[in-house]
XYZ file of C-alpha atoms in Angstrom:
568
model
C -0.075 0.020 0.010
C 1.362 3.389 -0.955
C 2.460 5.516 1.897
C 0.723 8.878 2.293
C 2.982 11.623 3.132
C 1.979 13.853 6.132
C 0.375 17.097 5.182
C 2.677 19.987 5.147
C 1.029 23.069 6.632
C 3.856 25.426 6.176
C 3.200 28.144 3.439
C 4.708 27.037 0.230
C 6.795 29.491 -1.749
C 6.279 30.438 -5.330
C 8.978 30.509 -7.846
C 10.496 33.804 -7.230
C 9.979 35.928 -4.323
C 6.940 36.287 -2.019
C 4.492 34.007 -0.352
C 2.336 31.765 -2.516
C -0.819 32.178 -0.454
C -2.698 35.490 0.252
C -6.209 36.239 1.670
C -9.101 35.531 -0.589
C -11.508 38.269 -1.493
C -11.204 41.910 -2.252
C -8.481 43.554 -0.035
C -9.557 46.244 2.389
C -8.546 49.893 1.176
C -7.593 51.806 4.329
C -8.305 55.182 2.494
C -11.737 53.920 1.620
C -12.457 52.823 5.060
C -11.497 56.378 6.317
C -13.816 57.895 3.722
C -16.745 55.705 4.800
C -16.174 56.455 8.389
C -16.105 60.218 7.610
C -19.436 59.960 5.555
C -21.257 57.922 8.262
C -20.045 60.155 11.004
C -21.771 59.234 14.359
C -24.336 56.890 12.713
C -24.871 53.775 14.810
C -23.430 50.754 13.012
C -26.700 48.623 13.358
C -27.519 46.121 10.823
C -30.917 47.681 10.275
C -29.243 50.943 9.299
C -27.436 49.469 6.354
C -29.614 51.149 3.657
C -29.213 54.416 5.527
C -25.447 53.930 5.317
C -25.655 53.200 1.686
C -27.492 56.350 1.049
C -24.795 58.338 2.859
C -22.251 56.848 0.462
C -24.402 57.300 -2.634
C -25.068 60.879 -1.659
C -21.511 61.681 -0.652
C -19.595 60.029 -3.485
C -22.154 59.995 -6.299
C -21.999 56.271 -6.514
C -21.051 53.041 -4.609
C -17.636 52.054 -5.589
C -16.505 48.470 -4.858
C -13.848 49.481 -2.437
C -16.401 51.552 -0.532
C -18.782 48.480 -0.264
C -15.865 46.486 1.149
C -15.105 49.183 3.692
C -18.804 49.458 4.556
C -19.007 45.754 5.100
C -15.915 45.930 7.517
C -17.516 48.803 9.243
C -20.870 46.958 9.820
C -19.374 43.584 10.425
C -21.397 41.946 7.819
C -20.125 39.821 4.686
C -19.425 41.919 1.697
C -21.712 39.770 -0.327
C -24.549 40.807 1.866
C -23.710 44.437 1.446
C -23.686 43.970 -2.334
C -27.009 41.961 -2.539
C -28.769 44.666 -0.679
C -27.264 47.560 -2.656
C -27.968 45.881 -5.986
C -31.553 45.376 -5.068
C -32.569 49.118 -5.091
C -32.590 51.185 -8.316
C -31.270 54.426 -6.628
C -27.939 52.923 -5.701
C -25.299 53.019 -8.513
C -22.703 50.186 -7.972
C -19.315 50.806 -9.787
C -17.012 47.786 -9.941
C -13.203 47.972 -10.431
C -12.333 49.229 -13.799
C -15.855 50.633 -14.501
C -16.554 54.401 -15.112
C -18.561 56.256 -12.571
C -21.852 57.677 -13.524
C -22.052 61.359 -14.794
C -22.163 63.762 -11.884
C -25.815 64.603 -12.484
C -28.750 62.273 -13.192
C -31.937 63.361 -14.847
C -34.746 60.985 -14.492
C -37.573 61.207 -16.933
C -40.860 59.702 -15.505
C -42.248 57.040 -17.896
C -45.516 56.421 -15.863
C -48.757 56.268 -17.877
C -49.763 59.906 -17.380
C -46.234 60.999 -18.456
C -46.137 58.646 -21.256
C -49.460 60.266 -22.523
C -47.938 63.641 -22.068
C -44.892 62.950 -24.361
C -42.194 61.528 -21.843
C -40.517 59.513 -24.651
C -40.107 62.516 -26.922
C -38.920 64.492 -23.922
C -36.176 61.784 -22.942
C -34.930 61.692 -26.546
C -34.555 65.472 -26.716
C -32.601 65.519 -23.318
C -30.437 62.890 -24.539
C -29.647 64.641 -27.537
C -28.915 68.025 -25.717
C -27.097 66.845 -22.699
C -23.416 66.407 -22.429
C -23.130 62.618 -21.499
C -19.791 63.362 -19.487
C -21.758 65.732 -17.163
C -25.482 64.446 -17.308
C -26.914 60.975 -17.319
C -30.365 60.842 -18.590
C -32.557 57.768 -17.457
C -36.084 56.741 -17.712
C -37.743 56.215 -14.329
C -40.866 54.644 -12.888
C -43.566 57.007 -11.707
C -42.204 59.778 -9.476
C -45.475 60.895 -8.086
C -45.816 64.087 -10.050
C -48.598 62.858 -12.523
C -50.750 66.112 -12.206
C -47.623 67.884 -13.816
C -47.012 65.421 -16.499
C -44.461 65.114 -18.065
C -42.329 65.310 -14.973
C -38.623 64.991 -14.518
C -36.151 64.906 -11.618
C -33.035 66.937 -12.180
C -30.989 65.574 -9.254
C -33.635 65.747 -6.667
C -35.377 68.826 -8.223
C -38.833 68.038 -9.522
C -39.703 69.848 -12.777
C -43.371 69.481 -13.722
C -44.856 70.010 -17.169
C -41.129 69.684 -18.283
C -39.750 70.913 -21.533
C -36.118 70.151 -22.771
C -35.291 73.845 -22.318
C -36.458 74.010 -18.714
C -34.809 70.821 -17.584
C -31.472 71.641 -19.291
C -31.609 75.245 -17.782
C -32.257 73.684 -14.320
C -29.169 71.350 -14.845
C -27.026 74.384 -16.171
C -27.782 76.662 -13.273
C -27.332 74.108 -10.650
C -30.998 74.036 -9.546
C -30.808 70.432 -8.741
C -31.966 70.236 -5.052
C -35.768 69.917 -4.084
C -36.643 72.646 -1.727
C -38.544 72.060 1.533
C -42.227 72.697 0.790
C -42.954 76.318 1.833
C -46.724 75.975 2.357
C -46.247 73.171 5.164
C -47.824 74.044 8.522
C -45.160 74.181 11.244
C -45.383 72.559 14.708
C -46.049 76.032 16.390
C -48.876 76.958 13.916
C -50.323 73.476 14.211
C -50.455 73.611 18.000
C -51.940 77.069 17.759
C -54.876 75.518 15.839
C -55.474 72.848 18.548
C -52.933 70.299 17.195
C -51.592 67.603 19.617
C -54.429 68.304 22.103
C -55.727 64.840 21.251
C -52.366 63.262 21.753
C -52.007 65.060 25.080
C -55.517 63.684 26.140
C -54.359 60.144 25.193
C -51.094 60.411 27.096
C -52.673 61.950 30.246
C -55.444 59.189 30.554
C -58.320 61.421 29.636
C -58.929 59.039 26.841
C -58.640 55.223 26.529
C -57.727 53.086 23.521
C -60.855 51.029 23.402
C -63.051 54.122 22.798
C -60.789 55.316 20.019
C -60.999 51.858 18.297
C -64.799 52.126 18.526
C -64.870 55.566 17.125
C -62.654 54.768 14.143
C -64.822 51.659 13.569
C -68.017 53.563 13.678
C -66.705 56.265 11.288
C -65.831 53.554 8.805
C -62.240 54.576 8.524
C -60.287 52.074 6.388
C -56.734 51.619 5.281
C -56.275 53.972 2.293
C -53.082 52.643 0.985
C -54.825 50.092 -1.242
C -56.317 47.153 0.820
C -59.013 49.070 2.505
C -58.873 47.059 5.695
C -61.006 48.677 8.592
C -58.486 50.770 10.743
C -60.237 50.233 14.006
C -60.325 46.445 13.707
C -56.512 46.508 12.759
C -55.892 48.393 15.904
C -57.724 45.834 17.989
C -55.994 42.888 16.174
C -52.587 44.236 16.971
C -53.442 44.965 20.647
C -54.541 41.510 20.919
C -51.016 40.098 20.325
C -48.520 40.153 23.476
C -45.991 43.061 23.391
C -43.651 44.568 22.850
C -45.142 46.076 19.768
C -43.928 48.372 17.135
C -45.661 50.582 14.441
C -44.694 51.424 10.866
C -46.016 53.914 8.297
C -45.886 53.082 4.633
C -45.158 56.432 2.945
C -43.465 54.749 0.058
C -46.372 55.609 -2.428
C -44.954 53.981 -5.476
C -48.223 52.961 -7.141
C -48.199 54.772 -10.559
C -50.719 57.487 -10.680
C -50.584 58.040 -6.940
C -49.472 61.374 -5.247
C -52.018 61.929 -2.399
C -49.653 61.305 0.429
C -47.161 63.717 -0.780
C -50.072 66.375 -1.297
C -50.928 66.015 2.340
C -47.388 65.831 3.733
C -46.326 68.958 1.924
C -49.285 70.947 3.538
C -50.149 69.537 6.882
C -47.486 67.042 7.950
C -48.385 67.341 11.695
C -52.068 66.218 11.206
C -50.477 62.897 9.949
C -47.860 62.810 12.532
C -50.252 63.338 15.433
C -52.432 60.536 13.979
C -49.446 58.310 13.768
C -48.429 58.978 17.428
C -52.084 58.401 18.677
C -52.164 55.106 16.863
C -48.798 54.108 18.428
C -50.138 55.084 21.805
C -53.324 53.034 21.154
C -51.464 49.784 20.408
C -48.635 50.540 22.945
C -46.101 50.514 20.178
C -42.523 51.077 21.571
C -41.222 52.869 18.394
C -42.697 54.406 15.271
C -40.863 53.864 11.918
C -42.015 56.108 8.871
C -40.797 54.601 5.427
C -40.725 57.412 2.862
C -40.099 57.005 -0.789
C -36.680 58.284 -1.952
C -38.363 60.349 -4.833
C -39.791 62.766 -2.237
C -36.558 64.655 -1.187
C -38.323 67.745 -0.181
C -40.834 65.948 2.052
C -37.963 64.208 3.523
C -36.097 67.384 4.540
C -39.549 68.716 5.824
C -40.278 65.607 8.045
C -36.574 65.613 9.307
C -37.069 69.307 10.448
C -40.613 68.701 11.940
C -39.805 65.384 13.600
C -36.778 67.067 15.306
C -39.198 69.715 16.632
C -41.572 67.049 17.953
C -38.643 65.382 19.788
C -37.595 68.747 21.290
C -41.148 69.057 22.409
C -41.222 65.632 24.019
C -44.249 64.589 21.989
C -42.904 61.241 20.928
C -41.355 60.115 24.228
C -43.892 57.216 24.320
C -42.973 56.026 20.804
C -39.856 57.592 19.401
C -39.991 58.270 15.580
C -37.451 57.087 13.194
C -37.685 58.220 9.546
C -36.323 55.701 7.117
C -35.572 56.329 3.394
C -36.556 54.142 0.533
C -34.282 53.612 -2.363
C -36.371 52.993 -5.359
C -38.261 49.833 -5.093
C -41.969 49.641 -5.815
C -42.139 46.165 -4.235
C -41.519 47.884 -0.764
C -45.024 49.271 -0.906
C -46.057 45.678 0.042
C -46.049 45.785 3.816
C -43.945 42.810 4.630
C -41.190 43.792 1.913
C -41.282 47.274 3.537
C -40.336 45.655 6.937
C -37.494 43.780 5.319
C -36.253 47.113 3.973
C -36.555 48.856 7.349
C -34.412 45.994 8.794
C -31.798 46.838 6.238
C -32.443 43.939 3.818
C -33.685 43.429 0.346
C -37.323 44.140 -0.046
C -38.586 40.685 -0.436
C -42.207 39.923 0.542
C -42.684 37.405 3.301
C -44.686 34.271 3.094
C -47.970 34.594 5.062
C -48.958 33.446 7.772
C -47.870 34.628 10.011
C -49.183 38.217 9.337
C -47.315 41.254 10.453
C -49.884 42.038 13.116
C -48.596 38.925 14.766
C -44.873 38.833 13.784
C -43.888 41.865 11.909
C -40.850 44.262 12.291
C -37.970 42.563 14.059
C -40.400 39.809 14.772
C -42.673 41.877 16.846
C -46.462 42.498 16.504
C -46.637 45.600 14.174
C -49.314 48.007 13.213
C -48.864 49.329 9.801
C -50.816 52.291 8.190
C -50.756 54.610 5.350
C -50.334 58.355 5.472
C -53.845 59.235 4.538
C -55.457 56.883 6.963
C -53.502 58.388 9.872
C -54.285 61.921 8.478
C -57.980 61.536 9.279
C -57.597 60.333 12.861
C -57.587 63.629 14.770
C -60.539 64.937 12.767
C -62.739 61.912 13.202
C -62.088 61.865 17.045
C -62.762 65.528 17.463
C -65.747 65.872 15.130
C -67.278 62.507 15.872
C -67.638 59.258 13.779
C -70.932 60.486 12.356
C -69.208 63.527 10.793
C -66.759 61.347 8.724
C -69.243 58.610 7.959
C -71.764 61.212 6.565
C -69.404 62.613 4.057
C -69.591 59.601 1.693
C -72.133 59.103 -1.173
C -74.459 56.271 -2.120
C -74.173 54.784 1.391
C -70.418 54.746 1.445
C -68.548 56.157 4.344
C -65.999 59.066 4.529
C -63.907 61.179 2.150
C -61.060 59.958 -0.141
C -58.152 61.653 -1.603
C -58.236 60.932 -5.276
C -55.058 61.360 -7.217
C -56.426 62.321 -10.824
C -54.404 62.642 -13.800
C -54.430 62.105 -17.550
C -56.898 63.815 -20.042
C -58.643 66.171 -17.649
C -58.632 69.910 -17.539
C -57.585 70.208 -13.797
C -55.616 67.207 -12.663
C -54.651 66.944 -9.035
C -55.637 65.578 -5.686
C -59.378 65.867 -5.140
C -61.167 65.418 -1.926
C -64.401 63.626 -2.932
C -66.949 61.421 -1.244
C -66.295 57.692 -1.030
C -68.648 56.282 -3.709
C -68.326 58.998 -6.126
C -68.251 57.877 -9.842
C -65.432 58.464 -12.297
C -67.734 60.576 -14.479
C -68.713 62.708 -11.445
C -65.171 63.087 -10.391
C -64.290 64.319 -13.951
C -67.215 66.749 -14.408
C -67.532 68.236 -10.699
C -63.902 68.132 -9.448
C -61.662 68.241 -12.583
C -63.376 70.689 -14.972
C -64.282 68.036 -17.532
C -62.225 66.471 -20.206
C -59.509 68.316 -22.129
C -60.813 70.067 -25.201
C -61.062 67.758 -28.155
C -60.837 64.629 -25.983
C -63.829 62.230 -25.129
C -63.673 59.819 -22.210
C -62.705 56.324 -23.412
C -61.561 54.512 -20.378
C -59.821 54.990 -16.983
C -57.495 53.375 -14.432
C -59.511 53.458 -11.193
C -56.668 52.410 -8.928
C -53.316 53.158 -10.374
C -51.250 50.571 -12.383
C -52.748 47.626 -10.335
C -56.356 48.484 -10.494
C -57.079 47.479 -14.026
C -58.619 49.595 -16.876
C -62.242 50.210 -17.314
C -64.082 51.464 -20.334
C -66.192 54.615 -20.476
C -69.322 52.740 -20.221
C -68.365 51.824 -16.721
C -67.668 55.242 -15.559
C -70.840 55.461 -13.521
C -69.739 52.689 -10.947
C -69.020 53.863 -7.462
C -65.362 54.246 -6.517
C -64.887 52.523 -3.312
C -63.671 49.307 -1.881
C -65.454 46.206 -2.944
C -67.348 47.977 -5.839
C -65.076 47.228 -8.768
C -63.876 43.784 -7.858
C -66.863 42.086 -9.830
C -65.529 43.714 -12.787
C -61.956 42.502 -12.216
C -60.789 45.950 -11.072
C -60.217 47.806 -7.801
C -59.981 51.219 -6.547
C -56.777 50.557 -4.468
C -54.892 53.763 -3.660
C -57.545 55.858 -5.456
C -55.333 56.841 -8.265
C -57.615 57.632 -11.247
C -55.964 58.088 -14.596
C -58.321 59.239 -17.420
C -57.850 58.068 -20.922
C -59.484 59.582 -24.027
C -60.392 58.442 -27.561
C -56.985 59.631 -28.553
C -55.118 57.184 -26.474
C -53.998 53.680 -27.376
C -55.204 51.271 -24.632
C -52.836 48.656 -25.883
C -49.789 51.065 -25.284
C -51.110 51.890 -21.976
C -51.243 48.053 -20.990
C -47.746 47.557 -22.317
C -46.467 50.599 -20.322
C -47.918 48.951 -17.101
C -46.617 45.510 -17.726
C -43.149 46.964 -18.517
C -43.432 48.649 -15.079
C -44.335 45.489 -13.254
C -41.553 43.509 -15.032
C -39.053 46.217 -14.085
C -40.331 46.131 -10.404
C -40.671 42.625 -9.944
C -38.442 41.462 -6.957
C -37.773 38.084 -8.808
C -38.543 35.998 -5.790
C -41.316 33.769 -7.238
C -41.355 32.373 -10.826
C -45.029 33.278 -11.749
C -44.148 36.940 -11.374
C -40.559 37.025 -12.510
C -41.165 34.990 -15.664
C -44.815 35.856 -16.169
C -44.090 39.707 -16.345
C -41.216 39.063 -18.687
C -43.262 36.814 -21.008
C -46.336 39.224 -20.855
C -44.173 42.155 -21.934
C -42.750 40.200 -24.848
C -46.296 39.079 -26.017
C -47.662 42.517 -25.750
C -44.673 44.109 -27.496
C -45.035 41.738 -30.313
C -47.972 43.619 -31.581
C -50.028 40.495 -32.520
C -51.923 39.571 -29.207
C -52.195 35.882 -28.714
C -55.571 35.946 -26.738
C -55.497 32.515 -25.631
C -51.892 32.614 -24.327
C -52.357 35.945 -22.617
C -55.442 34.695 -20.948
C -53.543 31.631 -19.578
C -50.729 33.746 -18.509
C -52.583 36.231 -16.525
C -54.506 33.456 -14.799
C -51.289 31.702 -13.637
C -49.861 35.006 -12.451
C -53.049 35.759 -10.476
C -53.269 32.359 -8.974
C -49.693 31.506 -8.255
C -47.763 34.657 -7.269
C -46.992 35.057 -3.606
C -47.667 38.807 -3.265
C -49.992 41.404 -4.589
C -47.552 42.620 -7.373
C -47.629 39.436 -9.329
C -51.288 38.852 -8.607
C -52.272 42.349 -9.922
C -49.714 42.626 -12.671
C -51.929 40.820 -15.052
C -54.906 43.063 -14.400
C -54.211 45.466 -17.352
C -54.131 42.514 -19.725
C -57.380 41.026 -18.428
C -58.936 44.461 -18.619
C -58.072 44.963 -22.332
C -59.071 41.292 -23.257
C -62.469 41.780 -21.423
C -63.428 45.410 -22.287
C -61.502 46.677 -25.420
C -62.085 43.898 -28.002
C -61.511 46.390 -30.673
C -58.090 47.105 -29.440
C -57.146 43.325 -29.285
C -58.404 42.750 -32.976
C -55.976 45.257 -34.369
């Protein structure tokens, strides 16, 4: 039997000078580590703050260099691969590997959402690409930036330009007007308190009110979750209170549904009405901390909230539930509540399998109350004016007011406060000044990209939860995009499916492959109706979250309600 020589553990020498073995992986650049530490400053090196740290690097350097990602991994004591997988998940982080060129110093993002597409976004982008110096300016198409009432809309840096022209956009770039200002019309803490603000919160914290009576008041008022699902707010509070603490609370201010901009509207004008509602809700469910997750596209609102939250802390108003403001990074999927929680924890925004639901096991594994901005905006008024006041504002037996984000072919687009149960036709005629001259109503999106497309003959259906589902549509976030007889519904459907393909997290096959296949079929120009029908049914039945389940809605709508379009 052949003898096996003992293993030699001593380092072997290569031919020539130097050791044969060296540590695997990218070596740590001490200069990069110093730069990272300088940019992070006093930020805690907590795993859940990884995305906030990535933002510091992206903002400070203009991109995420490989050497900085290595240094960030060292600083946070997490694997470099983990830092990379998080950074590469979000659209607003620019990773630059060794040997690659950094992006241009300034990025112009041209919104390609439905309303902006209808307003000529494609021509605008082409003109900007032709007129910009690529060494200084990068021009990109971007999903809806929440400026649909001012379509076509563009971000120059973080500066929003509405009703954009190539001349106006390039002038902003040339003069350095690239930072979104803090909204000037916002009500400050002092002014809000002068008008009775935070009196309700004081009564709650002092024991003058009890949580059970508030739950009953919201239930009697008919307040529902207004981010899309429409779950009764009072019942949600009661469910979360039923699970043993410690509990947490989150606010979904990501507002990424194309066509939706109502949350931005309210935050820019009356942020403390929302913040008081959030702090009251946190008190009611005994949440130990309150996290607000704001979409990255709202830079001016972020600066406003940072200022006003600092004032709240100085006044001691959030001692029972300290507020943390977290910044999204350009991922529509993080509008799904469990994906948002993953993002707040500093991870990729991948939806969780359910059950358990987040009311039982949510953020950091704790029972979590999650709400939308508009839902919380109404809490103070409902409690002070009584549930009957809010309930009586609806139409046709529906309860409450809704903030409709209206865009498209109407004369006066914008956020319209209107009764729950109003019809699309009434909304257009009584709140939007009618259709644009020369345009006749042809169809509408009742709930943004996810809510389907309905024809003009269904414009007299009540717009509220549960009313459109029999027609394979839903009101969702109340984002109404109005189409006219001059619009191509097939082009609209293709725009929407491209959005869903771009925003799919890729976790489940029906959504990942389904959106890719659907885009290819729609782009082909010759619609295979049988194959499209099978595909949309599989996506609806087998996707694990609402994105994949709703992504096929535009296809189903065109197949069901626009046969002339599919015959072309």
